[in-house]
Amino acid sequence: MNFSEGSAESKKQSVQKFINQTWRERYQTGISEDVLTLLWSTIVSMFTLGGFVGVTIGGTLSVKLGRKGTLLTNNIFALLAALLMGLSHPAGSFELLIIGRLLSGINAGIGLCVQPLYLGEIAPTAIRGAMGMGTSVFITGGILTGQVMGLKELLGREEHWPILLSTTCIPAFLQLLILPWFPESPRYLLIDKADDEGCKKALKQLHGMAACDGEREDIEKEKNNLVGFQAKKPWELFTDRSLRWQLLTIIVLSIAQQLSGINAIYFYAEYMFKQSGIPVDKIPYATVGTGACECITALTCGMLIECLGRKVLIAGGYTLMSICCILFTLTLTFQDASPVFPYLSMVCVFAFILSFGLGPGGVTNILITELFTQNARPAAYMIAGSVNWLSFFSIGMIFPFIVLGLKQYCFLVFLVVCCSVGTYIFLVVPETKNKTFLEIQNEFQSSNKRKVGSSDGAGTTLLTTSI
């Protein structure tokens, strides 16, 4: 659970009070403002650092331990994090809080790397997109749950913050109870481990007797195409010319997720709620509304993705976000011109969150699964995850300065990002709906050949698209 969930400002004050009290008991003197800020920043940033560490080892673990084995092992980090953060207050040690946040970040990094990988590999081709949306649905559901639990009626009181942070153990316990009953990824068993019997058993459990033969045939084709190839390391993807457009695509999409302005929207949300006349003590309830909005869009995206396709949703999402950036800049600029503008700004907040959840927030992980075959997929998730967490860290560092320098015009920067990414998706990324991993790879390879042909004067267009 991140400190940004729930009523963030009250949690910040509670933790800083705990640090100050602990410091005074140890050294019989109050902590300086600079040291307090440094410790708070360390606690916050540890989650991001842990996330980066998690994704760098998540892909490797998924090859060594399997997708299911990695997810089960990953719960150790969640349980240790919950224990350390829960004990930090009674033990009078803010160092336990720092370590707990680091372990919590590692857990999140591994989970966000391996969970969509597992879901994408066990899902039938026809519903792979809807299955892949499970990651986004539960992430947004977790955020919403954290916001609700952070209300003062539940665990939002000052004395309850260690318990609130310890609730990260609940999903870990649930996964340890439920996941052992599910099979390992059939693709991993057959392609990576050459476990024919294990693959048959897993396919029967997942798809039933009737559909397992068709799924096995698809896996066999991919295996035959990868004969002699070992699982790739992340740096090997950068030297493989046949994967350059897939790699560039996931890097662009991973950066765009963080630089699209979604963090800025949440930053301005509380300000907009105040401007609209919502009492300060009621703002946490309005914040729950933003979490509910994101959760609903993730569910909606899951229902639409197999109907509309990946490309329409993600390109449409960035297009709607671009429009929201323009409108939000205008409403903030004329904030004092009329009492109506604060309410229009609130509408823009929810519209932006809806647009993000409908496309970029959910479809990005699915595309990372679909654009690569079995031997390159774990490495691709390591690269995409590393880029995402580094972008998250970078925007956290520079965003306050962007807001300070540009004020409401910071959304013009995000407008450029959203427009550029939307254009890139429209021109470069093919539709992957109802296609096998091998068909998607072949489409990219044929596209690469056409691009090479165009550079040799073949007369084809530089950027080809298959809808």
Coordinates of C-alpha atoms in Angstrom, one line a residue:
M1 CA 0.0 0.0 0.0
N2 CA 1.4 3.4 -1.0
F3 CA 1.4 6.5 1.2
S4 CA -0.5 8.2 -1.6
E5 CA -3.5 6.1 -1.0
G6 CA -6.3 7.3 1.2
S7 CA -5.9 10.6 3.0
A8 CA -2.2 11.0 2.2
E9 CA -1.7 14.3 4.1
S10 CA -2.9 12.9 7.4
K11 CA -0.8 9.8 7.0
K12 CA 2.2 12.0 6.3
Q13 CA 1.6 14.0 9.5
S14 CA 1.1 10.8 11.6
V15 CA 4.4 9.2 10.3
Q16 CA 6.4 12.4 10.7
K17 CA 5.0 12.8 14.3
F18 CA 6.2 9.2 15.0
I19 CA 9.7 10.0 13.6
N20 CA 9.9 13.2 15.7
Q21 CA 8.8 11.3 18.8
T22 CA 11.3 8.4 18.2
W23 CA 14.1 10.9 17.5
R24 CA 13.4 12.8 20.8
E25 CA 13.3 9.6 22.8
R26 CA 16.7 8.5 21.4
Y27 CA 18.6 11.7 21.4
Q28 CA 16.7 13.8 23.9
T29 CA 16.3 16.6 21.3
G30 CA 13.9 17.5 18.6
I31 CA 14.6 16.6 15.0
S32 CA 15.5 19.3 12.6
E33 CA 13.2 20.1 9.7
D34 CA 15.7 19.2 7.1
V35 CA 16.4 15.7 8.6
L36 CA 12.7 15.1 9.0
T37 CA 12.1 15.9 5.4
L38 CA 15.1 13.7 4.4
L39 CA 13.7 10.7 6.4
W40 CA 10.2 11.2 5.0
S41 CA 11.5 11.4 1.5
T42 CA 13.6 8.2 2.1
I43 CA 10.5 6.4 3.3
V44 CA 8.5 7.4 0.3
S45 CA 11.2 6.8 -2.3
M46 CA 12.1 3.3 -0.9
F47 CA 8.9 1.9 -2.5
T48 CA 10.0 3.2 -5.9
L49 CA 13.5 1.8 -5.4
G50 CA 12.1 -1.5 -4.3
G51 CA 9.9 -1.6 -7.3
F52 CA 12.9 -1.1 -9.6
V53 CA 14.8 -3.9 -7.9
G54 CA 11.7 -6.1 -8.1
V55 CA 11.3 -5.8 -11.9
T56 CA 15.0 -6.4 -12.5
I57 CA 14.9 -9.8 -10.7
G58 CA 11.3 -10.7 -11.6
G59 CA 11.9 -11.8 -15.1
T60 CA 14.9 -14.0 -14.1
L61 CA 12.9 -15.6 -11.2
S62 CA 10.0 -16.3 -13.6
V63 CA 12.4 -18.4 -15.8
K64 CA 14.2 -20.1 -12.8
L65 CA 11.1 -20.8 -10.6
G66 CA 8.3 -20.6 -13.1
R67 CA 5.5 -18.0 -13.2
K68 CA 3.5 -19.6 -10.5
G69 CA 6.5 -20.4 -8.3
T70 CA 7.7 -16.8 -8.5
L71 CA 4.3 -15.4 -7.5
L72 CA 4.2 -17.7 -4.5
T73 CA 7.7 -16.9 -3.4
N74 CA 7.1 -13.2 -3.9
N75 CA 4.6 -13.3 -1.0
I76 CA 7.6 -13.6 1.4
F77 CA 8.4 -10.0 0.6
A78 CA 4.8 -8.8 1.3
L79 CA 4.6 -10.7 4.6
L80 CA 8.0 -9.4 5.8
A81 CA 7.1 -5.9 4.8
A82 CA 3.8 -6.0 6.6
L83 CA 5.5 -7.4 9.7
L84 CA 8.3 -4.8 9.8
M85 CA 6.0 -1.8 9.1
G86 CA 3.5 -3.0 11.7
L87 CA 6.3 -3.4 14.4
S88 CA 7.9 -0.1 13.6
H89 CA 5.7 1.9 16.0
P90 CA 5.8 -0.5 19.0
A91 CA 9.5 -1.0 18.5
G92 CA 10.1 2.7 18.2
S93 CA 12.2 2.3 15.0
F94 CA 11.5 4.3 11.8
E95 CA 14.3 2.2 10.2
L96 CA 11.9 -0.8 10.2
L97 CA 9.5 1.4 8.2
I98 CA 12.2 2.2 5.6
I99 CA 13.1 -1.5 5.2
G100 CA 9.4 -2.5 5.1
R101 CA 8.7 0.0 2.3
L102 CA 11.7 -1.3 0.4
L103 CA 10.4 -4.9 0.7
S104 CA 6.9 -3.8 -0.2
G105 CA 8.3 -2.2 -3.4
I106 CA 10.2 -5.3 -4.3
N107 CA 7.0 -7.3 -3.9
A108 CA 5.1 -4.8 -6.1
G109 CA 7.9 -4.8 -8.7
I110 CA 8.0 -8.6 -9.0
G111 CA 4.2 -8.9 -9.0
L112 CA 3.7 -6.3 -11.7
C113 CA 6.3 -8.1 -13.8
V114 CA 5.2 -11.7 -13.4
Q115 CA 1.5 -11.6 -12.8
P116 CA 0.5 -10.2 -16.3
L117 CA 3.1 -12.6 -17.7
Y118 CA 1.3 -15.5 -16.1
L119 CA -2.2 -14.4 -16.9
G120 CA -1.3 -13.7 -20.6
E121 CA 0.2 -17.2 -21.0
I122 CA -2.6 -19.2 -19.4
A123 CA -5.4 -17.3 -21.1
P124 CA -7.1 -18.7 -24.4
T125 CA -6.3 -16.4 -27.3
A126 CA -10.0 -15.3 -27.6
I127 CA -10.1 -13.8 -24.1
R128 CA -6.4 -13.0 -23.5
G129 CA -7.1 -9.3 -23.4
A130 CA -9.9 -9.6 -20.9
M131 CA -7.8 -11.9 -18.7
G132 CA -4.8 -9.6 -18.9
M133 CA -7.0 -6.8 -17.6
G134 CA -7.2 -8.7 -14.3
T135 CA -3.9 -7.0 -13.3
S136 CA -5.3 -3.5 -13.7
V137 CA -8.7 -4.4 -12.2
F138 CA -7.0 -5.6 -9.0
I139 CA -4.5 -2.8 -8.9
T140 CA -7.3 -0.2 -9.1
G141 CA -9.4 -2.3 -6.7
G142 CA -6.4 -2.3 -4.3
I143 CA -6.1 1.5 -4.5
L144 CA -9.8 1.9 -3.9
T145 CA -9.7 -0.4 -0.9
G146 CA -6.7 1.5 0.5
Q147 CA -8.6 4.8 0.2
V148 CA -11.6 3.3 1.9
M149 CA -9.6 1.8 4.7
G150 CA -7.8 5.1 5.1
L151 CA -11.0 6.9 6.1
K152 CA -11.2 8.0 9.7
E153 CA -14.2 5.7 10.4
L154 CA -11.9 2.7 9.7
L155 CA -8.1 2.8 10.0
G156 CA -7.6 6.5 9.2
R157 CA -7.0 7.7 12.7
E158 CA -3.5 8.6 13.8
E159 CA -3.0 5.7 16.1
H160 CA -4.0 3.1 13.4
W161 CA -1.4 3.9 10.7
P162 CA 0.8 0.9 11.6
I163 CA -2.2 -1.4 11.2
L164 CA -3.1 0.3 7.9
L165 CA 0.4 -0.3 6.5
S166 CA 0.3 -3.9 7.7
T167 CA -2.8 -4.8 5.7
T168 CA -0.5 -5.6 2.8
C169 CA -0.3 -9.1 4.3
I170 CA -4.0 -9.8 3.5
P171 CA -3.6 -10.2 -0.3
A172 CA -0.4 -12.2 0.3
F173 CA -2.3 -14.7 2.6
L174 CA -5.1 -14.9 0.1
Q175 CA -2.7 -15.7 -2.7
L176 CA -0.9 -18.4 -0.6
L177 CA -4.3 -20.0 0.0
I178 CA -5.7 -19.9 -3.6
L179 CA -2.8 -19.9 -6.1
P180 CA -1.4 -23.4 -5.2
W181 CA -4.6 -24.8 -6.7
F182 CA -3.9 -23.3 -10.1
P183 CA -1.5 -24.9 -12.6
E184 CA 1.8 -23.5 -13.8
S185 CA 1.8 -21.8 -17.2
P186 CA 1.5 -24.5 -19.9
R187 CA 3.8 -22.4 -22.2
Y188 CA 6.5 -22.3 -19.6
L189 CA 6.2 -26.0 -18.9
L190 CA 6.5 -27.1 -22.6
I191 CA 8.7 -24.5 -24.1
D192 CA 11.1 -23.6 -21.2
K193 CA 11.1 -26.9 -19.2
A194 CA 10.2 -29.4 -21.9
D195 CA 7.7 -31.0 -19.5
D196 CA 5.2 -32.6 -21.9
E197 CA 3.1 -34.3 -19.3
G198 CA 2.9 -31.2 -17.1
C199 CA 1.8 -29.1 -20.0
K200 CA -1.0 -31.6 -20.9
K201 CA -2.2 -31.7 -17.3
A202 CA -2.2 -27.9 -17.0
L203 CA -4.0 -27.4 -20.3
K204 CA -6.7 -29.8 -19.3
Q205 CA -7.2 -28.0 -16.0
L206 CA -7.3 -24.6 -17.6
H207 CA -9.2 -25.3 -20.9
G208 CA -10.9 -28.6 -20.4
M209 CA -10.6 -31.7 -22.6
A210 CA -12.4 -30.1 -25.6
A211 CA -10.3 -27.0 -26.0
C212 CA -6.9 -28.2 -24.8
D213 CA -5.8 -29.7 -28.2
G214 CA -6.2 -26.4 -30.0
E215 CA -4.2 -24.5 -27.3
R216 CA -1.5 -27.2 -27.3
E217 CA -1.2 -26.9 -31.1
D218 CA -0.6 -23.2 -30.8
I219 CA 2.1 -23.8 -28.1
E220 CA 3.7 -26.5 -30.2
K221 CA 4.0 -24.1 -33.2
E222 CA 5.7 -21.5 -31.0
K223 CA 8.0 -24.1 -29.5
N224 CA 9.0 -25.3 -33.0
N225 CA 9.7 -21.7 -34.1
L226 CA 12.0 -21.3 -31.0
V227 CA 14.0 -24.5 -31.3
G228 CA 17.6 -23.8 -30.4
F229 CA 16.8 -20.4 -28.7
Q230 CA 17.3 -19.9 -25.0
A231 CA 15.5 -17.4 -22.9
K232 CA 16.9 -14.0 -23.8
K233 CA 18.6 -11.6 -21.3
P234 CA 17.4 -8.0 -21.3
W235 CA 20.5 -6.6 -23.0
E236 CA 20.1 -9.2 -25.8
L237 CA 16.8 -7.6 -26.8
F238 CA 18.6 -4.4 -27.6
T239 CA 20.9 -6.2 -30.1
D240 CA 18.2 -8.2 -31.8
R241 CA 17.1 -6.2 -34.9
S242 CA 14.0 -8.4 -35.4
L243 CA 12.6 -7.1 -32.1
R244 CA 13.6 -3.4 -32.3
W245 CA 10.1 -2.1 -33.0
Q246 CA 8.5 -4.3 -30.3
L247 CA 11.2 -3.1 -27.9
L248 CA 10.8 0.6 -28.9
T249 CA 7.0 0.2 -28.5
I250 CA 7.1 -1.1 -24.9
I251 CA 9.6 1.5 -23.9
V252 CA 7.5 4.3 -25.3
L253 CA 4.3 3.0 -23.7
S254 CA 6.0 2.4 -20.3
I255 CA 7.5 5.9 -20.2
A256 CA 4.2 7.4 -21.4
Q257 CA 2.2 5.8 -18.5
Q258 CA 4.1 7.9 -16.0
L259 CA 4.7 11.0 -18.1
S260 CA 1.1 11.3 -19.4
G261 CA 0.0 13.5 -16.5
I262 CA -1.9 11.1 -14.4
N263 CA 0.2 11.9 -11.4
A264 CA -0.4 15.6 -12.0
I265 CA -4.1 15.0 -12.0
Y266 CA -4.0 13.4 -8.6
F267 CA -1.7 16.2 -7.4
Y268 CA -4.3 18.8 -8.4
A269 CA -7.4 16.8 -7.4
E270 CA -7.3 17.8 -3.7
Y271 CA -6.8 21.5 -4.8
M272 CA -9.8 21.3 -7.1
F273 CA -11.9 19.7 -4.4
K274 CA -11.1 22.6 -2.1
Q275 CA -11.8 25.2 -4.8
S276 CA -15.1 23.6 -5.5
G277 CA -16.2 24.2 -1.9
I278 CA -15.8 20.7 -0.5
P279 CA -15.0 20.9 3.2
V280 CA -11.5 19.8 4.1
D281 CA -12.7 16.9 6.3
K282 CA -14.8 15.6 3.4
I283 CA -12.0 15.6 0.8
P284 CA -10.9 12.0 1.6
Y285 CA -14.4 10.9 0.6
A286 CA -14.1 12.7 -2.7
T287 CA -10.7 11.1 -3.2
V288 CA -12.4 7.7 -2.8
G289 CA -14.5 8.8 -5.8
T290 CA -11.3 9.1 -8.0
G291 CA -10.3 5.5 -6.9
A292 CA -13.8 4.2 -7.7
C293 CA -13.7 6.0 -11.1
E294 CA -10.4 4.3 -12.0
C295 CA -11.7 0.9 -10.8
I296 CA -14.8 1.2 -12.9
T297 CA -12.9 2.1 -16.0
A298 CA -10.6 -0.9 -15.6
L299 CA -13.6 -3.1 -15.4
T300 CA -15.1 -1.4 -18.5
C301 CA -11.9 -1.8 -20.4
G302 CA -11.9 -5.5 -19.5
M303 CA -15.4 -5.8 -21.1
L304 CA -14.5 -3.8 -24.2
I305 CA -11.0 -4.9 -25.1
E306 CA -12.1 -8.1 -27.0
C307 CA -14.7 -6.1 -28.8
L308 CA -12.9 -2.9 -29.8
G309 CA -9.4 -4.2 -29.7
R310 CA -6.2 -3.0 -28.0
K311 CA -5.2 -0.3 -30.6
V312 CA -8.6 1.5 -30.5
L313 CA -8.6 1.6 -26.6
I314 CA -5.0 2.7 -26.0
A315 CA -4.9 5.2 -28.9
G316 CA -8.3 6.5 -28.0
G317 CA -7.3 6.8 -24.4
Y318 CA -4.3 9.0 -25.2
T319 CA -6.5 11.1 -27.6
L320 CA -9.1 11.8 -24.8
M321 CA -6.3 12.6 -22.3
S322 CA -4.9 15.1 -24.8
I323 CA -8.3 16.8 -25.0
C324 CA -8.5 16.8 -21.2
C325 CA -5.1 18.4 -20.9
I326 CA -6.3 21.3 -23.0
L327 CA -9.6 21.7 -21.1
F328 CA -7.8 21.4 -17.7
T329 CA -5.3 24.1 -18.7
L330 CA -8.1 26.4 -19.7
T331 CA -10.3 25.8 -16.6
L332 CA -7.3 26.4 -14.3
T333 CA -6.3 29.5 -16.1
F334 CA -9.8 31.1 -15.7
Q335 CA -10.3 29.6 -12.3
D336 CA -11.3 33.0 -10.7
A337 CA -13.3 34.2 -13.7
S338 CA -16.5 32.4 -12.7
P339 CA -17.7 30.0 -9.9
V340 CA -18.4 27.5 -12.7
F341 CA -14.8 26.9 -13.6
P342 CA -13.8 25.0 -10.4
Y343 CA -16.6 22.5 -11.1
L344 CA -15.5 22.2 -14.7
S345 CA -12.0 21.4 -13.5
M346 CA -13.4 18.7 -11.3
V347 CA -15.1 17.2 -14.4
C348 CA -11.7 17.3 -16.1
V349 CA -10.1 15.4 -13.2
F350 CA -12.6 12.5 -13.5
A351 CA -12.6 12.6 -17.3
F352 CA -8.8 12.3 -17.4
I353 CA -8.8 9.4 -14.9
L354 CA -11.5 7.7 -17.0
S355 CA -9.5 8.1 -20.2
F356 CA -6.3 6.8 -18.6
G357 CA -8.1 3.7 -17.1
L358 CA -10.0 3.0 -20.3
G359 CA -6.8 2.6 -22.4
P360 CA -3.2 3.3 -21.2
G361 CA -3.7 2.1 -17.6
G362 CA -4.9 -1.4 -18.6
V363 CA -3.8 -2.2 -22.2
T364 CA -0.1 -1.4 -21.8
N365 CA 0.7 -4.6 -19.8
I366 CA -1.4 -6.7 -22.3
L367 CA 0.6 -5.4 -25.2
I368 CA 3.9 -6.2 -23.5
T369 CA 2.7 -9.8 -23.2
E370 CA 1.5 -10.0 -26.8
L371 CA 4.3 -8.4 -28.7
F372 CA 6.9 -11.0 -27.7
T373 CA 7.3 -14.7 -27.9
Q374 CA 8.2 -17.0 -25.0
N375 CA 12.0 -16.7 -25.0
A376 CA 11.9 -12.9 -25.0
R377 CA 8.8 -12.1 -22.9
P378 CA 10.4 -12.2 -19.4
A379 CA 13.2 -9.9 -20.5
A380 CA 10.7 -7.6 -22.1
Y381 CA 8.8 -7.3 -18.8
M382 CA 12.1 -6.6 -17.0
I383 CA 12.9 -3.7 -19.5
A384 CA 9.4 -2.3 -19.5
G385 CA 9.1 -2.5 -15.7
S386 CA 12.5 -0.9 -15.2
V387 CA 11.6 2.0 -17.5
N388 CA 8.2 2.4 -15.8
W389 CA 9.7 2.5 -12.3
L390 CA 12.5 4.8 -13.3
S391 CA 10.0 7.1 -15.0
F392 CA 7.9 7.0 -11.9
F393 CA 10.9 8.0 -9.8
S394 CA 11.9 10.8 -12.2
I395 CA 8.5 12.4 -12.5
G396 CA 8.3 12.3 -8.7
M397 CA 11.6 14.2 -8.5
I398 CA 11.0 16.8 -11.2
F399 CA 7.2 17.2 -11.1
P400 CA 7.2 19.7 -8.1
F401 CA 9.6 21.9 -10.1
I402 CA 7.5 21.6 -13.3
V403 CA 4.4 22.7 -11.3
L404 CA 6.3 25.5 -9.6
G405 CA 7.7 26.8 -12.9
L406 CA 4.7 26.3 -15.2
K407 CA 1.8 26.2 -12.8
Q408 CA -1.3 25.1 -14.7
Y409 CA 0.5 25.2 -18.0
C410 CA 2.4 22.1 -17.0
F411 CA -0.5 20.2 -18.7
L412 CA 0.7 21.5 -22.0
V413 CA 3.8 19.4 -21.5
F414 CA 1.6 16.3 -20.8
L415 CA -0.4 17.3 -23.9
V416 CA 2.7 16.9 -26.1
V417 CA 3.4 13.5 -24.5
C418 CA -0.1 12.2 -25.0
C419 CA -0.4 13.5 -28.6
S420 CA 3.0 12.0 -29.5
V421 CA 2.3 8.6 -28.0
G422 CA -1.2 8.5 -29.6
T423 CA 0.3 9.2 -33.0
Y424 CA 3.0 6.6 -32.5
I425 CA 0.4 3.9 -31.6
F426 CA -1.7 4.8 -34.6
L427 CA 1.2 4.6 -37.1
V428 CA 3.3 1.7 -35.7
V429 CA 1.5 -0.6 -33.4
P430 CA -0.6 -3.4 -35.0
E431 CA -3.9 -4.7 -33.7
T432 CA -3.2 -7.9 -31.7
K433 CA -6.8 -9.0 -30.9
N434 CA -7.5 -12.7 -31.6
K435 CA -3.9 -13.3 -32.9
T436 CA -1.5 -15.9 -31.6
F437 CA 1.9 -14.7 -30.3
L438 CA 3.5 -16.3 -33.4
E439 CA 1.2 -14.4 -35.8
I440 CA 2.0 -11.1 -34.0
Q441 CA 5.7 -11.8 -34.3
N442 CA 5.4 -12.6 -38.0
E443 CA 3.4 -9.4 -38.6
F444 CA 6.2 -7.3 -37.0
Q445 CA 8.9 -9.2 -39.0
S446 CA 7.0 -8.6 -42.3
S447 CA 6.6 -5.0 -41.3
N448 CA 10.3 -4.7 -40.7
K449 CA 11.1 -6.2 -44.1
R450 CA 8.8 -3.7 -45.7
K451 CA 10.6 -0.9 -43.9
V452 CA 13.9 -2.2 -45.1
G453 CA 12.5 -2.4 -48.6
S454 CA 11.4 1.2 -48.4
S455 CA 14.8 2.3 -47.4
D456 CA 16.2 0.5 -50.5
G457 CA 13.8 2.3 -52.8
A458 CA 11.1 -0.4 -52.9
G459 CA 8.5 2.3 -52.7
T460 CA 6.6 1.1 -49.6
T461 CA 5.6 3.5 -46.9
L462 CA 8.0 3.8 -43.9
L463 CA 5.5 3.1 -41.2
T464 CA 3.0 0.3 -42.0
T465 CA 0.0 -0.6 -39.9
S466 CA -2.1 -3.7 -39.8
I467 CA -5.5 -3.1 -38.3

